[in-house]
Coordinates of C-alpha atoms in Angstrom, one line a residue:
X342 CA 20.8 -22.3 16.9
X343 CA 18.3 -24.8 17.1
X344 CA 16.6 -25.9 14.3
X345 CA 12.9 -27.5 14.2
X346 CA 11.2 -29.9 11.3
X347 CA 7.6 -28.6 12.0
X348 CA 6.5 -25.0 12.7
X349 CA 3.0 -25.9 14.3
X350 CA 2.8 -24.7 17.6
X351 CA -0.5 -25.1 19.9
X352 CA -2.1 -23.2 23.2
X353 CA -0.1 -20.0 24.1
X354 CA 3.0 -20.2 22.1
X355 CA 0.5 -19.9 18.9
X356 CA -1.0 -16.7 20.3
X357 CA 2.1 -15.4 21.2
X358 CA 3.5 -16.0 18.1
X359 CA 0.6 -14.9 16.4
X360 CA 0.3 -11.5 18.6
X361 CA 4.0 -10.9 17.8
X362 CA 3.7 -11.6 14.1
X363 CA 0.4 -9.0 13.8
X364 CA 2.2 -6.6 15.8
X365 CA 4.8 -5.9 13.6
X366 CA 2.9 -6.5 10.0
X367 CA 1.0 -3.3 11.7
X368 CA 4.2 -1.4 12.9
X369 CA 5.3 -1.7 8.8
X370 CA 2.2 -0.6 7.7
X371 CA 1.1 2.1 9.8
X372 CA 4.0 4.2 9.1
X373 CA 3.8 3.6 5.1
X374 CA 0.5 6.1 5.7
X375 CA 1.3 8.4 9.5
X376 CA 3.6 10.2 7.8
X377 CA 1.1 11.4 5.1
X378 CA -0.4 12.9 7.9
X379 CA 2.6 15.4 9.4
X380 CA 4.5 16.4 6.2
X381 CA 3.4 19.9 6.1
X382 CA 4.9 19.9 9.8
X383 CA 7.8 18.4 8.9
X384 CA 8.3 21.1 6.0
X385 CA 8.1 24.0 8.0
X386 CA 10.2 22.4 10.8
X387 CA 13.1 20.9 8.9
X388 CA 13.0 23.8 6.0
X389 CA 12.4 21.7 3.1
X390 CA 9.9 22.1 -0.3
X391 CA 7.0 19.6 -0.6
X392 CA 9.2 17.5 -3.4
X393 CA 11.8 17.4 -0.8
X394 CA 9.9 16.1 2.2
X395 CA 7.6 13.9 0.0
X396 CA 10.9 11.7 -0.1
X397 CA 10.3 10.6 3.2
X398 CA 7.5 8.7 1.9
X399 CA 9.3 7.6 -1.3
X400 CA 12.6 6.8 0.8
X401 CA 10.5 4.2 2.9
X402 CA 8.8 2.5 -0.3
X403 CA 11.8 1.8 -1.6
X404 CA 13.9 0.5 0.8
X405 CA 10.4 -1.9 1.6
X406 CA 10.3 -2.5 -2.1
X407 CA 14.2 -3.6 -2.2
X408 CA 14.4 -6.0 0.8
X409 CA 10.7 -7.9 0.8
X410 CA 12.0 -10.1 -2.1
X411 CA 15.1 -11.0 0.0
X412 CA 13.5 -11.9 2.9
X413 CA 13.0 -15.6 2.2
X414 CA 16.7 -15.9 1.6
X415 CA 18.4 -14.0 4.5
X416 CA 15.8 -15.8 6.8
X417 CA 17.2 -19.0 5.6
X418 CA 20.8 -17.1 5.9
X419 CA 20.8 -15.8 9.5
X420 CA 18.5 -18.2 10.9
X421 CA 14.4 -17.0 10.7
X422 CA 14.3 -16.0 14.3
X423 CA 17.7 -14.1 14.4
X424 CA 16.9 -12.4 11.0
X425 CA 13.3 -11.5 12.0
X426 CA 14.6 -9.8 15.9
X427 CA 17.1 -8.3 13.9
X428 CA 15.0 -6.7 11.6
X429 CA 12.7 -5.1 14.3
X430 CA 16.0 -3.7 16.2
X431 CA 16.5 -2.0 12.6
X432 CA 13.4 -0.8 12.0
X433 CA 13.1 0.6 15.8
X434 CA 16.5 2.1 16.0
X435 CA 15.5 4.0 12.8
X436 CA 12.4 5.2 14.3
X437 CA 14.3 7.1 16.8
X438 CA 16.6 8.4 14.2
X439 CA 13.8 9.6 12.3
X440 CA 12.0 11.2 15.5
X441 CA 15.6 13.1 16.2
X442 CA 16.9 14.2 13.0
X443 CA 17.7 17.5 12.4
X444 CA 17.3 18.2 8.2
X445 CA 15.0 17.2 5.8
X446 CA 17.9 14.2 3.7
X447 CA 19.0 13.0 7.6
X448 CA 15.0 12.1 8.0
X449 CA 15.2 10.5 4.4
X450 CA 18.6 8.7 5.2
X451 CA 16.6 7.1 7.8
X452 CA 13.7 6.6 6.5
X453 CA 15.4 4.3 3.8
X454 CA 17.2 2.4 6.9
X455 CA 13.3 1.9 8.6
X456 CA 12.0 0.8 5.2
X457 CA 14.9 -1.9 4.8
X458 CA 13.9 -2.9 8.2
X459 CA 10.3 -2.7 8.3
X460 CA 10.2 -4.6 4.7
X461 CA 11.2 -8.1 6.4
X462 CA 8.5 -7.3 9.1
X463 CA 5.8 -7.7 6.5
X464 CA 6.3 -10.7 4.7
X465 CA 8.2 -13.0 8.1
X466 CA 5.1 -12.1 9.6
X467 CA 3.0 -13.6 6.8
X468 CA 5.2 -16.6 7.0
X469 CA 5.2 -17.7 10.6
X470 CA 1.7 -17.0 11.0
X471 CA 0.8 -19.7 8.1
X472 CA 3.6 -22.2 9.4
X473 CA 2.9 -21.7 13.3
X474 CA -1.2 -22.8 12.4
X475 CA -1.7 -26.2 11.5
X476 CA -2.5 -26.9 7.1
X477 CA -6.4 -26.9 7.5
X478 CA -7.0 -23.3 9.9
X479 CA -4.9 -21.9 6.7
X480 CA -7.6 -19.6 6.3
X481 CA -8.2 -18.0 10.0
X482 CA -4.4 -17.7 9.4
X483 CA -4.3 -15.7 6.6
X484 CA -7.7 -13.8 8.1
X485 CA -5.7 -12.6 11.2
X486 CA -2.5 -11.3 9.5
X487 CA -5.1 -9.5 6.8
X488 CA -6.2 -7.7 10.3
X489 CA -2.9 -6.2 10.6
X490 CA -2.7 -5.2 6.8
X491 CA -6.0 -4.0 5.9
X492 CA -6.0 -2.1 9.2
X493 CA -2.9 -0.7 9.0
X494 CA -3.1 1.6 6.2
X495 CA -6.6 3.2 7.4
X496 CA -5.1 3.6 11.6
X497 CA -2.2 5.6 9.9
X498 CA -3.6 8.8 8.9
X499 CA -5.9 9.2 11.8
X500 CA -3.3 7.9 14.9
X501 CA -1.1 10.6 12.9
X502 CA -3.4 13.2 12.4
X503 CA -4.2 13.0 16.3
X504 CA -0.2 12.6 17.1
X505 CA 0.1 15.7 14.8
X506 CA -2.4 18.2 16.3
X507 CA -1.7 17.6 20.1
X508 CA 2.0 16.5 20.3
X509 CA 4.5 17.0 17.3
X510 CA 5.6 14.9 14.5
X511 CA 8.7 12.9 16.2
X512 CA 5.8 11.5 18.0
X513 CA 4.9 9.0 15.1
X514 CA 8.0 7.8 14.9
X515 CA 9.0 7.2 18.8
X516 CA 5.6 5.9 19.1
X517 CA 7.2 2.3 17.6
X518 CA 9.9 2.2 19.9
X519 CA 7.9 0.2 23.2
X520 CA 6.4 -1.6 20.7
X521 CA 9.2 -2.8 18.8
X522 CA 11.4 -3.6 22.1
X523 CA 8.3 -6.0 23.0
X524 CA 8.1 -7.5 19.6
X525 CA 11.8 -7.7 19.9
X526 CA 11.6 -10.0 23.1
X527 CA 9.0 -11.6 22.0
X528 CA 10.7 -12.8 19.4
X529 CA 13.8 -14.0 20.4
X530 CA 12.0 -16.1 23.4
X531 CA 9.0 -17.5 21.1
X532 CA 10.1 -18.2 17.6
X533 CA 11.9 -21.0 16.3
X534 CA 13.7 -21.6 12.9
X535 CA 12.9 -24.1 10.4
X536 CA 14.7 -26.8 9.3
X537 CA 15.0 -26.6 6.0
X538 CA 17.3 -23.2 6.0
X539 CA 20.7 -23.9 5.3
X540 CA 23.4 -21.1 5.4
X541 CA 25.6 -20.5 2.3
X542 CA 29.1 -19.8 2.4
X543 CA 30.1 -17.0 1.6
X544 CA 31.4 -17.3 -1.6
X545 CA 28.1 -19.0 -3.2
X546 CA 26.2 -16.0 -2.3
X547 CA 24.4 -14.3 -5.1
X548 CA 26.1 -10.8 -5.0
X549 CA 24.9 -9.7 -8.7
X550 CA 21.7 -10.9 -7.7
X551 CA 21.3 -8.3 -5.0
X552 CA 22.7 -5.8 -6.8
X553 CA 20.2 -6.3 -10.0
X554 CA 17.2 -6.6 -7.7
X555 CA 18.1 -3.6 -5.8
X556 CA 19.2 -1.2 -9.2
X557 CA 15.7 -2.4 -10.6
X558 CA 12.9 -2.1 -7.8
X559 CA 14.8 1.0 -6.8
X560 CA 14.5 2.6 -10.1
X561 CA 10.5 1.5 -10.6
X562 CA 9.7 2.4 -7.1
X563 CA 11.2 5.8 -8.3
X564 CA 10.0 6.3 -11.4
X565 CA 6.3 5.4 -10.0
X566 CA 6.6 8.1 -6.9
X567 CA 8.0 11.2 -8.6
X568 CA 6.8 10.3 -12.5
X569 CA 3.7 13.0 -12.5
X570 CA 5.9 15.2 -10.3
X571 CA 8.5 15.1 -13.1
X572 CA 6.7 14.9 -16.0
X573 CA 7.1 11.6 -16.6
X574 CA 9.4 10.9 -20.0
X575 CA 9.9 14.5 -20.2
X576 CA 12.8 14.6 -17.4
X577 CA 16.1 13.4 -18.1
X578 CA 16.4 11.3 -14.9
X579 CA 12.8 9.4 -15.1
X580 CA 13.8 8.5 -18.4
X581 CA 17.4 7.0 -17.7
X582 CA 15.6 5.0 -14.4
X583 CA 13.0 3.6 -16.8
X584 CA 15.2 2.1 -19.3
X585 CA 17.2 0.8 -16.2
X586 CA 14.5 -0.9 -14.6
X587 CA 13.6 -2.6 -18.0
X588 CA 17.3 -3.8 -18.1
X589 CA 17.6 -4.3 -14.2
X590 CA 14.7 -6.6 -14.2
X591 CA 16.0 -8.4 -17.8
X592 CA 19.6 -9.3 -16.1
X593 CA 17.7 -9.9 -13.1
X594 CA 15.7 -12.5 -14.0
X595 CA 18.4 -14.1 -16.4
X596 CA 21.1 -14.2 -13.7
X597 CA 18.2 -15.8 -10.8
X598 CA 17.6 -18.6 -13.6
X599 CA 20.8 -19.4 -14.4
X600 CA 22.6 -19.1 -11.2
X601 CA 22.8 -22.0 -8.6
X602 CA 22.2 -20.3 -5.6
X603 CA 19.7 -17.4 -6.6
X604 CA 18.7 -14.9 -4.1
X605 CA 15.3 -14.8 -5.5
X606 CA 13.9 -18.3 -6.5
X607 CA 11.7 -17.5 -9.4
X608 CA 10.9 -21.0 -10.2
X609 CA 8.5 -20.8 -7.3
X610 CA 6.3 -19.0 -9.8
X611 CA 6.0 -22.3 -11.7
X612 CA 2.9 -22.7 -9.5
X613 CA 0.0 -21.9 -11.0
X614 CA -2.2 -21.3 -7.7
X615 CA 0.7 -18.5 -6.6
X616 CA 0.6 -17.0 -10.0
X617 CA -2.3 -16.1 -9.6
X618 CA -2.0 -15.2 -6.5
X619 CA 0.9 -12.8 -7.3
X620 CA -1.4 -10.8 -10.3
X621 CA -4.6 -10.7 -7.9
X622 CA -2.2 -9.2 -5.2
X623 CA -1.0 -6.9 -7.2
X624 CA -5.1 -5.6 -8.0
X625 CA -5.3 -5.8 -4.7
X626 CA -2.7 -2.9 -4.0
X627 CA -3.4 -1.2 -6.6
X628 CA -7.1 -0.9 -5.0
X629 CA -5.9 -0.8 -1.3
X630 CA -3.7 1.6 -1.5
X631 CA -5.2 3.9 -4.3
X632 CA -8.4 4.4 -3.0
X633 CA -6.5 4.9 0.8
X634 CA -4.8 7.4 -0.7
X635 CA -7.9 9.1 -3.3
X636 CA -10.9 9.7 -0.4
X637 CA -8.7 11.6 2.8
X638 CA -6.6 13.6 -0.9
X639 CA -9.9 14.6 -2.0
X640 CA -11.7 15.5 1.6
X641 CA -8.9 17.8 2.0
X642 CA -8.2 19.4 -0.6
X643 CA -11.9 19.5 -2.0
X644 CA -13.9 19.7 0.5
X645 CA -11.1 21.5 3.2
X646 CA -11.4 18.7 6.2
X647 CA -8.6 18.6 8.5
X648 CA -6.2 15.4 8.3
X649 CA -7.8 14.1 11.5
X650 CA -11.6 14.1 10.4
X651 CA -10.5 12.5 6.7
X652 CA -8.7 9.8 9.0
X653 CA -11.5 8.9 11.0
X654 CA -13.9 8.7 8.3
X655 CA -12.0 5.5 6.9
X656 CA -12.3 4.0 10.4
X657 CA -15.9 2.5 10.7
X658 CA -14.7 1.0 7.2
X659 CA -11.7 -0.6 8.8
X660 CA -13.9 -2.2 11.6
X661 CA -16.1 -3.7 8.9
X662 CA -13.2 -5.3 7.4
X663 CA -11.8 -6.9 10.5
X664 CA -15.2 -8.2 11.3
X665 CA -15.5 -9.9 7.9
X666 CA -12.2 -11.4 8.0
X667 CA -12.7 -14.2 10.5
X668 CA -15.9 -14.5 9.0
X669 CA -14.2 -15.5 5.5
X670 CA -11.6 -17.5 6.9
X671 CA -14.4 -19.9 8.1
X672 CA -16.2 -20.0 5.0
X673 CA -13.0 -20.8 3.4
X674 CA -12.3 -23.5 5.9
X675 CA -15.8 -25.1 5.1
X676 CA -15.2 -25.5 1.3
X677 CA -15.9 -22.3 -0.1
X678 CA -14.1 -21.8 -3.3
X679 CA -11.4 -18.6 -3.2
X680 CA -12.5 -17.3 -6.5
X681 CA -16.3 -17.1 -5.6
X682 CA -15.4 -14.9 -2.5
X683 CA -12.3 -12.9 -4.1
X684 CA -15.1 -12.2 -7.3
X685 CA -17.7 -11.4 -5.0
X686 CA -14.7 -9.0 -3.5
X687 CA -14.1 -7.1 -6.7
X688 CA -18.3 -7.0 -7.1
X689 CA -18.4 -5.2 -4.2
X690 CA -15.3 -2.8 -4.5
X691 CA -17.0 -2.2 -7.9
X692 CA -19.9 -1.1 -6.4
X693 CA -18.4 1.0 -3.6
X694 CA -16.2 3.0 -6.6
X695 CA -19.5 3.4 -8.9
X696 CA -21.1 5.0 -5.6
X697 CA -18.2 7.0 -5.2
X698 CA -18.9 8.3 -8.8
X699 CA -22.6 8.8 -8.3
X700 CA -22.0 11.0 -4.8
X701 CA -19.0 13.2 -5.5
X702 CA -20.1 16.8 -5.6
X703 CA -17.7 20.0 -4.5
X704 CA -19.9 20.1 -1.1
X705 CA -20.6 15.9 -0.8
X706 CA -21.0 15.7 3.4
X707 CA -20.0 13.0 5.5
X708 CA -22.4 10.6 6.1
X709 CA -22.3 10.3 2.0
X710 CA -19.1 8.4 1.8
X711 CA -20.2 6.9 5.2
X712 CA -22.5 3.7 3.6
X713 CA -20.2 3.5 0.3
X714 CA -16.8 3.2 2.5
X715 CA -19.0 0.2 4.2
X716 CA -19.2 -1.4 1.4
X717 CA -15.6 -0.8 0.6
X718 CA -14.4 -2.8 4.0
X719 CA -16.8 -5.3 3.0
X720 CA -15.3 -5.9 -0.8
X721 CA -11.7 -5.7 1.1
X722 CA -12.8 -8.5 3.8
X723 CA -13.7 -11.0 1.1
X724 CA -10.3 -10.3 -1.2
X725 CA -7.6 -10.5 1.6
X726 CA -7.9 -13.5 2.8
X727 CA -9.0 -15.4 -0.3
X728 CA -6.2 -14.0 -2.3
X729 CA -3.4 -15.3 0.1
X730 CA -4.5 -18.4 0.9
X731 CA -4.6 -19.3 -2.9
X732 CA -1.2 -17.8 -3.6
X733 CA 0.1 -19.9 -0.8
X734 CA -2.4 -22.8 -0.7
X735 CA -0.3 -25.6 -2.6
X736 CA 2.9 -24.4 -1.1
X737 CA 5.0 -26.3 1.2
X738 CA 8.3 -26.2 3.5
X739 CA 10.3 -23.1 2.5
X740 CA 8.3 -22.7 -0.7
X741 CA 5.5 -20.4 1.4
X742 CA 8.3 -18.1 2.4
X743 CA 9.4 -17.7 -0.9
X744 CA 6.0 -17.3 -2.0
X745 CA 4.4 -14.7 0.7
X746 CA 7.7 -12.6 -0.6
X747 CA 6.3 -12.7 -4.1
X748 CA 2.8 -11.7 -3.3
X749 CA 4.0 -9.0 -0.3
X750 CA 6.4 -7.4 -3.0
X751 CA 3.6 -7.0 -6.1
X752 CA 1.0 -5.7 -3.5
X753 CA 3.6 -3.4 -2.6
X754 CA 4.3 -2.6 -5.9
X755 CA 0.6 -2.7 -7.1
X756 CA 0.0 0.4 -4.3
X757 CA 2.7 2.5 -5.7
X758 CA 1.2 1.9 -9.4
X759 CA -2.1 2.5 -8.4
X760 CA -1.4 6.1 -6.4
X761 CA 1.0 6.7 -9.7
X762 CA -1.5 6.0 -12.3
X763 CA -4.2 7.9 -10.3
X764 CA -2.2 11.0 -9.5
X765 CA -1.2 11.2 -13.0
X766 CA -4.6 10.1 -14.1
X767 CA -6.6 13.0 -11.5
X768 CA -3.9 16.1 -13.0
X769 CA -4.4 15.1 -16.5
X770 CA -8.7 14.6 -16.2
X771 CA -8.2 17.5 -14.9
X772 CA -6.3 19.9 -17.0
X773 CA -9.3 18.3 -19.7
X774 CA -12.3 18.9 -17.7
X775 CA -11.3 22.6 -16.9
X776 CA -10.4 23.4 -20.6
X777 CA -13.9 21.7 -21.7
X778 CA -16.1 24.2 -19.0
X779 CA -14.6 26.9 -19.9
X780 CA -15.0 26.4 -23.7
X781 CA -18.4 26.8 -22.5
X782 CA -18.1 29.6 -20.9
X783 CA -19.2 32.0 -23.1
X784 CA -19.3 35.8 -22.3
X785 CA -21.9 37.0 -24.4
X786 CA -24.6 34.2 -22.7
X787 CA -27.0 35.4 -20.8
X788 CA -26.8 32.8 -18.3
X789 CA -23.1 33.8 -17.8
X790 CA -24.0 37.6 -17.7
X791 CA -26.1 37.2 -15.1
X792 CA -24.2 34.9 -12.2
X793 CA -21.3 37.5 -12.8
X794 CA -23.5 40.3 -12.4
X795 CA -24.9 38.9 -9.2
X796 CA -21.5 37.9 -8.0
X797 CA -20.1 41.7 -8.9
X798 CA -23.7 43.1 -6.8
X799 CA -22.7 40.6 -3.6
X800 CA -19.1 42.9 -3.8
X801 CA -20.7 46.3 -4.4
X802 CA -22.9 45.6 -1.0
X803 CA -19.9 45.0 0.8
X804 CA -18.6 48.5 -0.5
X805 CA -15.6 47.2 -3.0
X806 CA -15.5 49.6 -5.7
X807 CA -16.5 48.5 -8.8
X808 CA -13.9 47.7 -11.0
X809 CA -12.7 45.4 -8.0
X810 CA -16.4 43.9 -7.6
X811 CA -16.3 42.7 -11.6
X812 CA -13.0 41.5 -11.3
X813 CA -13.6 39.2 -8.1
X814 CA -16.7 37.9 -9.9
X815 CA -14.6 36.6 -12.7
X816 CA -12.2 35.3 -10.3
X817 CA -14.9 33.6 -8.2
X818 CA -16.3 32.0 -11.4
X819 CA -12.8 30.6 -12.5
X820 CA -12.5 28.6 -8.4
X821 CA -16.1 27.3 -9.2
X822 CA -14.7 25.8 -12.8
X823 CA -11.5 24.8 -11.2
X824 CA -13.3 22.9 -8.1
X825 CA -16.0 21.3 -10.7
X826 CA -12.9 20.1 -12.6
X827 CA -11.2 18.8 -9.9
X828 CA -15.0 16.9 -8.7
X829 CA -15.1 15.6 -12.4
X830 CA -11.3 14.2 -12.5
X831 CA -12.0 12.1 -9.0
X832 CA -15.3 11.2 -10.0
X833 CA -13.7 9.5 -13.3
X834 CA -11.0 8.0 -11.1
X835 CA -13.9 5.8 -9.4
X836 CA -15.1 4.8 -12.1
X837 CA -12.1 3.7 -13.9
X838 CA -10.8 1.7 -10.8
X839 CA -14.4 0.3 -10.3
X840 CA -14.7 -1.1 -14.0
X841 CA -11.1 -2.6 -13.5
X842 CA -12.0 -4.6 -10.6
X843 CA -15.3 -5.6 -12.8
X844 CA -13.2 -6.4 -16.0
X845 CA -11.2 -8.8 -13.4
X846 CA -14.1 -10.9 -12.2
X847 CA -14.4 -13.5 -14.8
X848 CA -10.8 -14.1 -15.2
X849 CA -11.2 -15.1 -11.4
X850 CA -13.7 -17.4 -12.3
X851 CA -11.7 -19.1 -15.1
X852 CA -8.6 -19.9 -12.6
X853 CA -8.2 -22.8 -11.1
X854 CA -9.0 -23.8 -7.0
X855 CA -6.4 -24.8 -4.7
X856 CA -8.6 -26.9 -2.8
X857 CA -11.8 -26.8 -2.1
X858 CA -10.8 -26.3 1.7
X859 CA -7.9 -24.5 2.4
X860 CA -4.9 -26.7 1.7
X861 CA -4.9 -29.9 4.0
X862 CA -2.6 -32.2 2.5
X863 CA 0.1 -29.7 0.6
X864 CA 1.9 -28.7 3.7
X865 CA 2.3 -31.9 5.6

């Protein structure tokens, strides 16, 4: 296998690469959201309850979740370009698997299998699009792999939605197969391996290392999708995976810093530019993901749109953020400090979440969300790009691969605590908001009389007797408390994750730049 000192390619072989790379950051990502879409199809086809088949989604997250951290370390294993073909055959071979099982745990099984080879997909892709451009275009870089991420989650729903309602869900999973054979080829005719990966032998492998890693993420990723579903610390299991994850992680880290060959190299951290880079990445999922997951939740359920319209109404947001991020990666190139666009960012996702707590209303129509999801691509545009080329800015040699595996793991991880927190957050505002209208419901007020008399006359007209009439008025009144609840709970939700975006500004401020162009000298 042939090994090469420098990565930077020029002319063709750069936009091959670069295509390549894109193309399968947006294979991973689109199917962490087009299953959403298709699992009420997948319930009644495969025979399974909603906690069953919501495992598909959980199965994929954590298989992603185990293997990004590994990445740098079986590229430098199995050769980058070997590991990275290999990984897409995986992933695409699971796909079909997926698209032809037959009950609801074979689908899960498989799902796992994708997720462990979609998870490599992600952060290889991050890596050879930084080391294929030379030090200084850093920025346009980072701004054409933030296409395929930002993207990705918002084509998922919609692409599946449209899969869903004219052809049937195996669709969404055979639809990767073309595309991974390309990216396959692609792959092993364009890409070259660095020089600085060195194989191990097999007995200085860090066994206990994988095993730690795995037993920990595992058990977060778990504990964070199926926490509210279980309440939380009141189920046997959620409480045993906590306190496993808090020792997982302890043994973890003490084995990684101790041992000679560690599978994870933590001292990477010991830079200050990709410590930041890891916390803001983090933020960044948490936002990414939670409020991907919060607007097409509550169109449905609230307002009763079907999966296809609340996809496409995060699409002209999408657009905006793909047209912004070229734009960024220039200003970063001309000198433009990352934290004055990545708090700009957060300025404006506060604002798009403060206009999603002024708007919400049990009716709230389309073109509503229409102007505040515009904003929303825009705050996204400017904390993308930013955010990874300060994480990886004063990186060099196998250092960014090690560090794009840091900051693709926490955004990961920030998603899944960000649709956590908000799940648990929406069912428990909720449970409050209803009990607090309805202490003010009173019987004997007038004002109360009176709608439930005019919702018992509505009845009567339709000639339901009247002990039926009263009691459908009642019942009508309780929906209307119970929708005005739910309103209230998602309406808190945007303002909570706007004023923690806010609260983050000035600690970006405080941190220090990189460079004041993207990294020119650090690489060489």
């Amino acid at each position: 296998m042939e090994l090469h000192e420098s990565l930077v390619e020029y002319g063709f072989r750069r936009a091959i690469i670069t295509i390549t790379a894109v193309l399968c950051a947006l294979l991973e990502i689109v199917d962490t959201t087009i299953v959403n879409v298709a699992l009420n199809d997948m319930r009644g086809n495969l025979g399974g309850t909603l906690s069953e088949v919501s495992w598909v989604i959980t199965a994929y997250a954590i298989g992603n979740v185990i293997i990004v951290p590994m990445t740098s370390w079986l590229s430098q294993q199995f050769g980058r370009r070997n590991y990275f073909a290999a990984s897409i055959i995986i992933f695409t071979v699971a796909s079909f698997l997926c698209g032809n099982a037959n009950g609801i745990w074979e689908l899960v099984f498989f799902r796992l299998v994708q997720g462990l080879g979609g998870g490599a997909l992600l952060v290889t892709a991050q890596t050879l699009i930084t080391e294929s451009w030379p030090p200084e275009k850093r920025g346009i870089a980072q701004a054409i792999y933030g296409l395929g991420v930002i993207v990705g989650p918002t084509l998922g729903p919609p692409l599946g939605g449209y899969i869903v309602d004219n052809y049937s869900w195996p669709y969404i999973f055979y639809i990767n197969i073309p595309l991974g054979i390309i990216a396959a080829l692609l792959t092993l005719q364009f890409i070259r391996s660095p020089k600085y990966s060195e194989k191990k032998a097999s007995n200085e492998i860090d066994y206990w290392g994988i095993v730690l890693l795995a037993i920990a993420v595992g058990s977060l990723q778990y504990v964070l999708e199926k926490g509210q579903e279980e309440d939380w610390f009141n189920d046997e299991i959620i409480t045993l995976l906590s306190v496993t994850t808090v020792f997982g992680f302890f043994f973890f880290i003490w084995r990684e810093l101790t041992y000679k060959n560690p599978i994870v190299n933590l001292r990477v951290l010991s830079n200050g530019n990709l410590r930041v880079g890891t916390v803001l990445s983090f933020i960044l999922g948490f936002g990414l993901y939670g409020s991907t997951f919060i607007i097409p939740l509550y169109t449905q359920a609230t307002l009763g749109w079907t999966a296809t319209q609340s996809g496409l109404l995060m699409v002209p947001a999408a657009i905006v953020t793909a047209i912004m991020m070229p734009i960024v990666g220039q200003l970063l190139q001309r000198g433009v400090k990352q934290q004055y666009l990545v708090a700009l960012g957060m300025i404006f996702f506060f604002i798009y979440s403060y206009w999603g707590y002024l708007i919400l209303t049990p009716d709230t129509g389309k073109d509503a969300f229409f102007n505040m999801l515009l904003v929303r691509g825009i705050g996204l545009g400017l904390l993308f790009v930013p955010i990874s080329t300060l994480a990886l800015s004063t990186l060099k040699g196998r250092e960014i691969g090690e560090g794009a595996a840091f900051t693709g793991m926490m955004r990961q991880l920030g998603g899944s605590f960000g649709v956590a927190v908000i799940t648990t957050f929406i069912a428990r505002q909720n449970m409050f908001h209803r009990n607090d209208l309805v202490s003010k419901l009173d019987i004997n007020n007038p004002a109360v009389q009176q709608r439930v008399k005019g919702l018992e006359q509505g009845f009567l007209a339709n000639g339901i007797s009247p002990d039926i009439a009263l009691k459908r008025g009642y019942q009508i009144l309780d929906l209307t408390v119970s929708k005005q609840a739910v309103v209230m709970s998602y309406m808190d939700v945007f303002l909570y994750l706007g004023l923690m975006f806010l609260v983050c500004v000035p600690f970006v401020l405080w941190t220090k730049s990189g460079k004041g162009k993207v990294d020119t000298s650090a690489a060489h």
